[in-house]
mmCIF file of C-alpha atoms in Angstrom:
data_model
loop_
_atom_site.group_PDB
_atom_site.id
_atom_site.type_symbol
_atom_site.label_atom_id
_atom_site.label_comp_id
_atom_site.label_asym_id
_atom_site.label_seq_id
_atom_site.Cartn_x
_atom_site.Cartn_y
_atom_site.Cartn_z
ATOM 1 C CA MET A 20 -14.145 194.602 -42.520
ATOM 2 C CA SER A 21 -12.299 194.067 -45.823
ATOM 3 C CA SER A 22 -9.670 196.536 -47.025
ATOM 4 C CA ARG A 23 -12.052 197.735 -49.760
ATOM 5 C CA GLY A 24 -14.879 198.091 -47.241
ATOM 6 C CA PHE A 25 -12.664 200.146 -44.960
ATOM 7 C CA ALA A 26 -11.572 202.302 -47.924
ATOM 8 C CA ILE A 27 -15.207 203.028 -48.831
ATOM 9 C CA PHE A 28 -15.968 203.867 -45.197
ATOM 10 C CA ALA A 29 -12.906 206.169 -45.074
ATOM 11 C CA LEU A 30 -13.964 207.910 -48.284
ATOM 12 C CA PHE A 31 -17.489 208.405 -46.960
ATOM 13 C CA MET A 32 -16.094 209.909 -43.745
ATOM 14 C CA VAL A 33 -13.889 212.264 -45.775
ATOM 15 C CA GLN A 34 -16.901 213.572 -47.717
ATOM 16 C CA LEU A 35 -18.956 213.831 -44.502
ATOM 17 C CA LEU A 36 -16.244 215.860 -42.761
ATOM 18 C CA TYR A 37 -15.736 218.083 -45.813
ATOM 19 C CA GLY A 38 -19.489 218.579 -46.190
ATOM 20 C CA LEU A 39 -19.984 219.678 -42.578
ATOM 21 C CA ASN A 40 -16.882 221.869 -42.737
ATOM 22 C CA TYR A 41 -18.454 224.359 -45.174
ATOM 23 C CA THR A 42 -21.216 225.437 -42.803
ATOM 24 C CA ILE A 43 -19.307 225.097 -39.518
ATOM 25 C CA ALA A 44 -16.297 227.150 -40.671
ATOM 26 C CA LYS A 45 -18.552 229.839 -42.150
ATOM 27 C CA LEU A 46 -20.537 230.192 -38.921
ATOM 28 C CA VAL A 47 -17.329 230.733 -36.936
ATOM 29 C CA MET A 48 -16.131 233.420 -39.361
ATOM 30 C CA ASN A 49 -19.529 235.097 -39.726
ATOM 31 C CA GLY A 50 -19.670 235.439 -35.948
ATOM 32 C CA ASN A 51 -16.348 237.343 -36.135
ATOM 33 C CA PHE A 52 -14.727 234.918 -33.734
ATOM 34 C CA ILE A 53 -11.789 234.297 -36.104
ATOM 35 C CA LYS A 54 -10.978 236.016 -39.406
ATOM 36 C CA PRO A 55 -10.283 233.767 -42.428
ATOM 37 C CA PHE A 56 -6.466 233.964 -42.602
ATOM 38 C CA GLY A 57 -6.117 233.597 -38.841
ATOM 39 C CA PHE A 58 -8.423 230.579 -38.984
ATOM 40 C CA VAL A 59 -6.274 229.011 -41.709
ATOM 41 C CA LEU A 60 -3.100 229.487 -39.643
ATOM 42 C CA LEU A 61 -4.760 227.974 -36.561
ATOM 43 C CA ARG A 62 -6.109 225.079 -38.642
ATOM 44 C CA VAL A 63 -2.754 224.254 -40.210
ATOM 45 C CA ALA A 64 -0.816 224.719 -36.950
ATOM 46 C CA GLY A 65 -3.109 222.296 -35.139
ATOM 47 C CA ALA A 66 -3.016 219.731 -37.945
ATOM 48 C CA THR A 67 0.786 220.021 -38.256
ATOM 49 C CA PHE A 68 1.173 219.253 -34.546
ATOM 50 C CA LEU A 69 -1.105 216.202 -34.867
ATOM 51 C CA PHE A 70 0.687 214.865 -37.967
ATOM 52 C CA TRP A 71 4.096 215.131 -36.329
ATOM 53 C CA LEU A 72 2.671 213.455 -33.219
ATOM 54 C CA VAL A 73 1.364 210.566 -35.335
ATOM 55 C CA SER A 74 4.741 210.298 -37.088
ATOM 56 C CA LEU A 75 6.256 209.192 -33.777
ATOM 57 C CA VAL A 76 4.237 205.964 -33.767
ATOM 58 C CA VAL A 77 3.971 204.972 -37.462
ATOM 59 C CA PRO A 78 6.755 203.643 -39.726
ATOM 60 C CA GLN A 79 8.458 206.371 -41.756
ATOM 61 C CA GLU A 80 10.420 206.356 -45.014
ATOM 62 C CA LYS A 81 13.374 208.637 -45.559
ATOM 63 C CA ILE A 82 12.563 211.473 -47.957
ATOM 64 C CA GLU A 83 15.241 212.108 -50.586
ATOM 65 C CA ARG A 84 16.747 215.581 -50.435
ATOM 66 C CA LYS A 85 15.749 216.415 -54.014
ATOM 67 C CA ASP A 86 12.074 215.771 -53.159
ATOM 68 C CA PHE A 87 11.888 218.371 -50.404
ATOM 69 C CA PHE A 88 11.634 221.177 -52.972
ATOM 70 C CA LYS A 89 8.739 219.323 -54.626
ATOM 71 C CA LEU A 90 7.063 219.061 -51.240
ATOM 72 C CA PHE A 91 7.579 222.789 -50.664
ATOM 73 C CA ILE A 92 5.871 223.654 -53.973
ATOM 74 C CA ALA A 93 3.104 221.138 -53.257
ATOM 75 C CA ALA A 94 2.568 222.771 -49.845
ATOM 76 C CA LEU A 95 2.332 226.175 -51.518
ATOM 77 C CA PHE A 96 -0.567 225.022 -53.699
ATOM 78 C CA GLY A 97 -2.121 222.299 -51.534
ATOM 79 C CA VAL A 98 -1.999 223.979 -48.123
ATOM 80 C CA VAL A 99 -1.322 227.720 -48.476
ATOM 81 C CA ILE A 100 -3.090 229.018 -51.606
ATOM 82 C CA ASN A 101 -5.743 226.315 -51.405
ATOM 83 C CA MET A 102 -6.798 227.045 -47.815
ATOM 84 C CA LEU A 103 -6.404 230.845 -47.932
ATOM 85 C CA PHE A 104 -8.662 231.099 -50.991
ATOM 86 C CA PHE A 105 -11.116 228.564 -49.574
ATOM 87 C CA PHE A 106 -11.645 230.319 -46.237
ATOM 88 C CA LYS A 107 -11.712 233.814 -47.756
ATOM 89 C CA GLY A 108 -14.155 232.614 -50.414
ATOM 90 C CA LEU A 109 -16.319 230.855 -47.843
ATOM 91 C CA GLU A 110 -16.532 234.136 -45.899
ATOM 92 C CA PHE A 111 -18.337 235.725 -48.874
ATOM 93 C CA THR A 112 -20.379 232.886 -50.370
ATOM 94 C CA SER A 113 -22.794 230.236 -49.100
ATOM 95 C CA PRO A 114 -22.008 226.647 -48.047
ATOM 96 C CA ILE A 115 -24.099 225.215 -50.904
ATOM 97 C CA HIS A 116 -22.321 227.375 -53.497
ATOM 98 C CA ALA A 117 -18.872 226.516 -52.149
ATOM 99 C CA SER A 118 -19.487 222.766 -51.946
ATOM 100 C CA ALA A 119 -21.051 222.639 -55.420
ATOM 101 C CA ILE A 120 -18.151 224.520 -57.026
ATOM 102 C CA MET A 121 -15.600 222.284 -55.276
ATOM 103 C CA THR A 122 -17.076 219.225 -57.015
ATOM 104 C CA ILE A 123 -15.678 220.653 -60.243
ATOM 105 C CA THR A 124 -12.186 219.644 -59.055
ATOM 106 C CA PRO A 125 -12.093 216.396 -61.148
ATOM 107 C CA ILE A 126 -12.741 218.508 -64.262
ATOM 108 C CA ILE A 127 -9.856 220.850 -63.460
ATOM 109 C CA ILE A 128 -7.575 217.885 -62.715
ATOM 110 C CA LEU A 129 -8.478 216.402 -66.115
ATOM 111 C CA VAL A 130 -7.587 219.620 -67.943
ATOM 112 C CA LEU A 131 -4.311 219.999 -66.021
ATOM 113 C CA SER A 132 -3.430 216.337 -66.546
ATOM 114 C CA ALA A 133 -3.893 216.762 -70.290
ATOM 115 C CA TYR A 134 -1.689 219.865 -70.322
ATOM 116 C CA VAL A 135 1.011 218.833 -67.822
ATOM 117 C CA LEU A 136 1.063 215.033 -68.072
ATOM 118 C CA GLY A 137 -0.076 214.699 -71.684
ATOM 119 C CA GLU A 138 -3.079 212.534 -70.827
ATOM 120 C CA LYS A 139 -5.625 212.051 -73.621
ATOM 121 C CA ILE A 140 -9.003 213.799 -73.467
ATOM 122 C CA THR A 141 -11.972 212.194 -75.231
ATOM 123 C CA SER A 142 -14.862 214.116 -76.798
ATOM 124 C CA LEU A 143 -17.090 212.900 -73.949
ATOM 125 C CA LYS A 144 -14.740 214.408 -71.377
ATOM 126 C CA ILE A 145 -14.560 217.678 -73.326
ATOM 127 C CA ALA A 146 -18.372 217.836 -73.221
ATOM 128 C CA GLY A 147 -18.202 217.217 -69.467
ATOM 129 C CA VAL A 148 -15.701 220.057 -69.003
ATOM 130 C CA VAL A 149 -17.913 222.504 -70.912
ATOM 131 C CA ILE A 150 -21.142 221.488 -69.127
ATOM 132 C CA GLY A 151 -19.505 221.617 -65.693
ATOM 133 C CA LEU A 152 -17.979 225.044 -66.302
ATOM 134 C CA ILE A 153 -21.329 226.414 -67.516
ATOM 135 C CA GLY A 154 -22.903 225.240 -64.253
ATOM 136 C CA ALA A 155 -20.123 226.879 -62.216
ATOM 137 C CA LEU A 156 -20.502 230.158 -64.138
ATOM 138 C CA ILE A 157 -24.278 230.218 -63.596
ATOM 139 C CA LEU A 158 -23.802 229.625 -59.871
ATOM 140 C CA THR A 159 -21.086 232.285 -59.677
ATOM 141 C CA ILE A 160 -22.849 235.036 -61.645
ATOM 142 C CA TYR A 161 -26.479 234.568 -60.649
ATOM 143 C CA GLY A 162 -26.383 232.687 -57.333
ATOM 144 C CA LYS A 163 -27.496 234.345 -54.101
ATOM 145 C CA SER A 164 -26.789 233.788 -50.419
ATOM 146 C CA ALA A 165 -29.046 233.779 -47.365
ATOM 147 C CA ARG A 166 -26.705 236.286 -45.676
ATOM 148 C CA ALA A 167 -27.146 239.914 -46.759
ATOM 149 C CA GLY A 168 -23.475 240.820 -46.246
ATOM 150 C CA ASP A 169 -22.132 238.135 -48.575
ATOM 151 C CA ASN A 170 -20.464 238.923 -51.905
ATOM 152 C CA VAL A 171 -21.404 235.749 -53.768
ATOM 153 C CA PRO A 172 -19.627 236.371 -57.114
ATOM 154 C CA LEU A 173 -16.325 237.215 -55.364
ATOM 155 C CA GLY A 174 -16.670 234.305 -52.956
ATOM 156 C CA ASN A 175 -17.443 231.841 -55.737
ATOM 157 C CA VAL A 176 -14.471 233.036 -57.804
ATOM 158 C CA LEU A 177 -12.174 232.537 -54.795
ATOM 159 C CA ILE A 178 -13.601 229.037 -54.220
ATOM 160 C CA PHE A 179 -13.029 228.266 -57.901
ATOM 161 C CA LEU A 180 -9.417 229.486 -57.645
ATOM 162 C CA ASN A 181 -9.072 227.304 -54.555
ATOM 163 C CA ALA A 182 -10.261 224.318 -56.608
ATOM 164 C CA ILE A 183 -7.653 225.112 -59.267
ATOM 165 C CA SER A 184 -4.916 225.365 -56.639
ATOM 166 C CA TYR A 185 -5.935 222.043 -55.074
ATOM 167 C CA SER A 186 -5.966 220.433 -58.523
ATOM 168 C CA VAL A 187 -2.424 221.669 -59.180
ATOM 169 C CA TYR A 188 -1.444 220.140 -55.831
ATOM 170 C CA VAL A 189 -2.930 216.771 -56.828
ATOM 171 C CA ILE A 190 -0.898 216.809 -60.048
ATOM 172 C CA LEU A 191 2.275 217.791 -58.181
ATOM 173 C CA ILE A 192 2.086 215.006 -55.599
ATOM 174 C CA LYS A 193 1.041 212.312 -58.075
ATOM 175 C CA LYS A 194 4.594 211.009 -58.435
ATOM 176 C CA LEU A 195 5.364 211.467 -54.745
ATOM 177 C CA THR A 196 2.443 209.252 -53.712
ATOM 178 C CA VAL A 197 3.856 206.513 -55.936
ATOM 179 C CA LYS A 198 7.315 206.886 -54.422
ATOM 180 C CA TYR A 199 6.355 207.350 -50.747
ATOM 181 C CA HIS A 200 3.537 206.413 -48.424
ATOM 182 C CA PRO A 201 1.518 209.588 -47.657
ATOM 183 C CA PHE A 202 2.248 209.254 -43.933
ATOM 184 C CA SER A 203 5.933 209.736 -44.756
ATOM 185 C CA PHE A 204 5.620 213.150 -46.388
ATOM 186 C CA ILE A 205 2.368 214.709 -45.168
ATOM 187 C CA LYS A 206 4.017 216.008 -41.974
ATOM 188 C CA TRP A 207 6.598 217.843 -44.098
ATOM 189 C CA LEU A 208 3.871 219.132 -46.401
ATOM 190 C CA PHE A 209 2.041 220.737 -43.481
ATOM 191 C CA LEU A 210 5.210 222.005 -41.819
ATOM 192 C CA PHE A 211 6.227 223.862 -45.000
ATOM 193 C CA GLY A 212 2.677 225.155 -45.344
ATOM 194 C CA LEU A 213 2.673 226.384 -41.734
ATOM 195 C CA ILE A 214 5.925 228.301 -42.219
ATOM 196 C CA ILE A 215 4.616 230.022 -45.373
ATOM 197 C CA LEU A 216 1.264 230.842 -43.735
ATOM 198 C CA ILE A 217 2.643 232.612 -40.644
ATOM 199 C CA PRO A 218 3.046 236.064 -42.318
ATOM 200 C CA PHE A 219 -0.492 235.861 -43.754
ATOM 201 C CA GLY A 220 -2.397 234.775 -40.658
ATOM 202 C CA TYR A 221 -0.337 235.880 -37.656
ATOM 203 C CA ASN A 222 -1.948 239.318 -37.159
ATOM 204 C CA GLU A 223 -5.489 237.971 -37.484
ATOM 205 C CA LEU A 224 -4.736 235.133 -35.076
ATOM 206 C CA THR A 225 -3.374 237.534 -32.441
ATOM 207 C CA GLU A 226 -6.621 239.553 -32.703
ATOM 208 C CA VAL A 227 -8.769 236.579 -31.608
ATOM 209 C CA GLN A 228 -10.680 237.193 -28.379
ATOM 210 C CA TRP A 229 -10.528 233.656 -26.989
ATOM 211 C CA GLU A 230 -12.622 234.555 -23.931
ATOM 212 C CA THR A 231 -15.626 235.269 -26.200
ATOM 213 C CA PHE A 232 -15.736 231.676 -27.442
ATOM 214 C CA THR A 233 -18.894 229.788 -26.516
ATOM 215 C CA PRO A 234 -18.670 225.985 -26.094
ATOM 216 C CA ASN A 235 -20.250 225.554 -29.557
ATOM 217 C CA ILE A 236 -17.634 227.795 -31.182
ATOM 218 C CA THR A 237 -14.824 225.954 -29.400
ATOM 219 C CA TYR A 238 -16.190 222.596 -30.602
ATOM 220 C CA SER A 239 -16.575 224.034 -34.110
ATOM 221 C CA VAL A 240 -12.941 225.182 -34.240
ATOM 222 C CA LEU A 241 -11.753 221.801 -32.930
ATOM 223 C CA PHE A 242 -13.874 220.073 -35.569
ATOM 224 C CA VAL A 243 -12.234 222.094 -38.359
ATOM 225 C CA ILE A 244 -8.732 221.302 -37.039
ATOM 226 C CA ILE A 245 -9.149 217.655 -36.014
ATOM 227 C CA GLY A 246 -11.951 216.463 -38.277
ATOM 228 C CA ALA A 247 -11.939 218.537 -41.455
ATOM 229 C CA THR A 248 -8.142 218.885 -41.684
ATOM 230 C CA PHE A 249 -6.257 216.176 -39.779
ATOM 231 C CA GLY A 250 -8.978 213.556 -40.293
ATOM 232 C CA THR A 251 -9.518 214.129 -44.008
ATOM 233 C CA TYR A 252 -5.811 214.287 -44.866
ATOM 234 C CA LEU A 253 -5.316 211.113 -42.828
ATOM 235 C CA LEU A 254 -8.237 209.125 -44.289
ATOM 236 C CA ASN A 255 -8.053 210.304 -47.895
ATOM 237 C CA PRO A 256 -4.801 208.489 -48.796
ATOM 238 C CA LEU A 257 -6.116 205.284 -47.214
ATOM 239 C CA ALA A 258 -9.201 205.462 -49.440
ATOM 240 C CA LEU A 259 -7.407 206.457 -52.648
ATOM 241 C CA ASN A 260 -4.915 203.585 -52.363
ATOM 242 C CA LYS A 261 -7.696 200.957 -52.513
ATOM 243 C CA LEU A 262 -10.426 202.450 -54.712
ATOM 244 C CA LYS A 263 -10.746 203.210 -58.405
ATOM 245 C CA ALA A 264 -10.878 206.806 -59.604
ATOM 246 C CA SER A 265 -14.448 206.274 -60.835
ATOM 247 C CA THR A 266 -15.560 205.295 -57.320
ATOM 248 C CA VAL A 267 -13.878 208.347 -55.826
ATOM 249 C CA GLY A 268 -15.542 210.519 -58.474
ATOM 250 C CA ILE A 269 -18.999 209.287 -57.465
ATOM 251 C CA PHE A 270 -18.381 209.935 -53.764
ATOM 252 C CA ILE A 271 -17.513 213.602 -54.404
ATOM 253 C CA TYR A 272 -21.225 214.186 -55.069
ATOM 254 C CA LEU A 273 -21.845 213.614 -51.350
ATOM 255 C CA GLN A 274 -20.128 216.883 -50.404
ATOM 256 C CA PRO A 275 -22.793 219.328 -51.648
ATOM 257 C CA ALA A 276 -25.564 216.975 -50.500
ATOM 258 C CA ILE A 277 -24.197 216.865 -46.936
ATOM 259 C CA ALA A 278 -23.295 220.560 -46.921
ATOM 260 C CA GLY A 279 -26.680 221.535 -48.307
ATOM 261 C CA LEU A 280 -28.751 219.415 -45.932
ATOM 262 C CA PHE A 281 -26.773 220.561 -42.886
ATOM 263 C CA ALA A 282 -26.901 224.237 -43.942
ATOM 264 C CA LEU A 283 -30.649 224.013 -44.570
ATOM 265 C CA TYR A 284 -31.197 222.221 -41.250
ATOM 266 C CA ILE A 285 -29.588 224.998 -39.208
ATOM 267 C CA GLY A 286 -30.931 227.793 -41.427
ATOM 268 C CA ALA A 287 -27.543 228.917 -42.770
ATOM 269 C CA ASP A 288 -28.513 228.662 -46.454
ATOM 270 C CA PHE A 289 -31.463 228.153 -48.795
ATOM 271 C CA ILE A 290 -32.095 226.209 -51.989
ATOM 272 C CA ASP A 291 -33.782 227.505 -55.157
ATOM 273 C CA LEU A 292 -34.291 226.446 -58.772
ATOM 274 C CA LEU A 293 -31.161 228.260 -59.990
ATOM 275 C CA LYS A 294 -28.915 226.465 -57.486
ATOM 276 C CA ILE A 295 -30.476 223.114 -58.346
ATOM 277 C CA SER A 296 -30.075 223.715 -62.101
ATOM 278 C CA ALA A 297 -26.455 224.840 -61.752
ATOM 279 C CA MET A 298 -25.595 221.853 -59.537
ATOM 280 C CA VAL A 299 -27.223 219.438 -62.012
ATOM 281 C CA LEU A 300 -24.991 220.869 -64.764
ATOM 282 C CA ILE A 301 -21.880 220.579 -62.572
ATOM 283 C CA PHE A 302 -22.728 217.019 -61.504
ATOM 284 C CA THR A 303 -23.402 216.033 -65.121
ATOM 285 C CA GLY A 304 -20.062 217.493 -66.173
ATOM 286 C CA VAL A 305 -18.170 215.683 -63.402
ATOM 287 C CA TYR A 306 -19.967 212.418 -64.258
ATOM 288 C CA LEU A 307 -18.946 212.664 -67.930
ATOM 289 C CA VAL A 308 -15.356 213.514 -66.982
ATOM 290 C CA THR A 309 -15.008 210.601 -64.540
ATOM 291 C CA LYS A 310 -16.977 208.107 -66.686
ATOM 292 C CA LYS A 311 -14.817 205.317 -68.093
ATOM 293 C CA PRO A 312 -15.161 204.731 -71.862
ATOM 294 C CA LYS A 313 -16.678 201.411 -72.869
ATOM 295 C CA LYS A 314 -14.170 198.868 -74.095
ATOM 296 C CA ALA A 315 -14.582 197.690 -77.645
ATOM 297 C CA THR A 316 -15.852 194.131 -77.959
#
């Protein structure tokens, strides 16, 4: 397999793992096996252990002392705020809503890049931002969940804030990924995140009744830790190093498709005209934002 072929395979696996994660994590929390913040702490603790284990067998670069503060801030946005808002939001909203709103991340990154990095925004990209945000607002205000106890507007807002936090993280580590190989700093990123998360998730984690776990719940928790966290953070850098941004932008559409099909298959969510319309608007917005302008001939 060529390096590009492997990168495409890695990117597909990332979207597959993310897509399944929405429904699997929600089922664990809805069953009251683990509360959201406790689940986040368990997820990050497990992934941190695995990343430090991997660091023993792969080549490592020395991180400059001045960059550790940047890693700490990146961990705050990319691990702590990002995951806390995601799991709390997922507790209240549906897998289809959450996955659709998360595809708006390229739009948020564009806006932040223009503000922080001074990157130019074309009229086409502005149109994409507006269309995508309209779709997200429709989904947030009018969308409904299959679960009676859900608070969809609150959950969708938290997922949207999670997308903003993750976008800030992407901007923050942009220079670090140029300077270091991701394997060199990701273990530190998760270690800092774990330390910050302990006060938020410790009490909920100690409340977990491990003896109530069925085999399916145990496998689900392991999937979230090993597949949806360790696996995605491991595969994502390998894919991004070899593929163009436009290719990555197209693959993000797989997340809601996988999440939706899996949620529908197990009866954890439903689809209606409003969800389809809102997702079409979001997808159109992301397409316009990630579309490369034609070169003048």
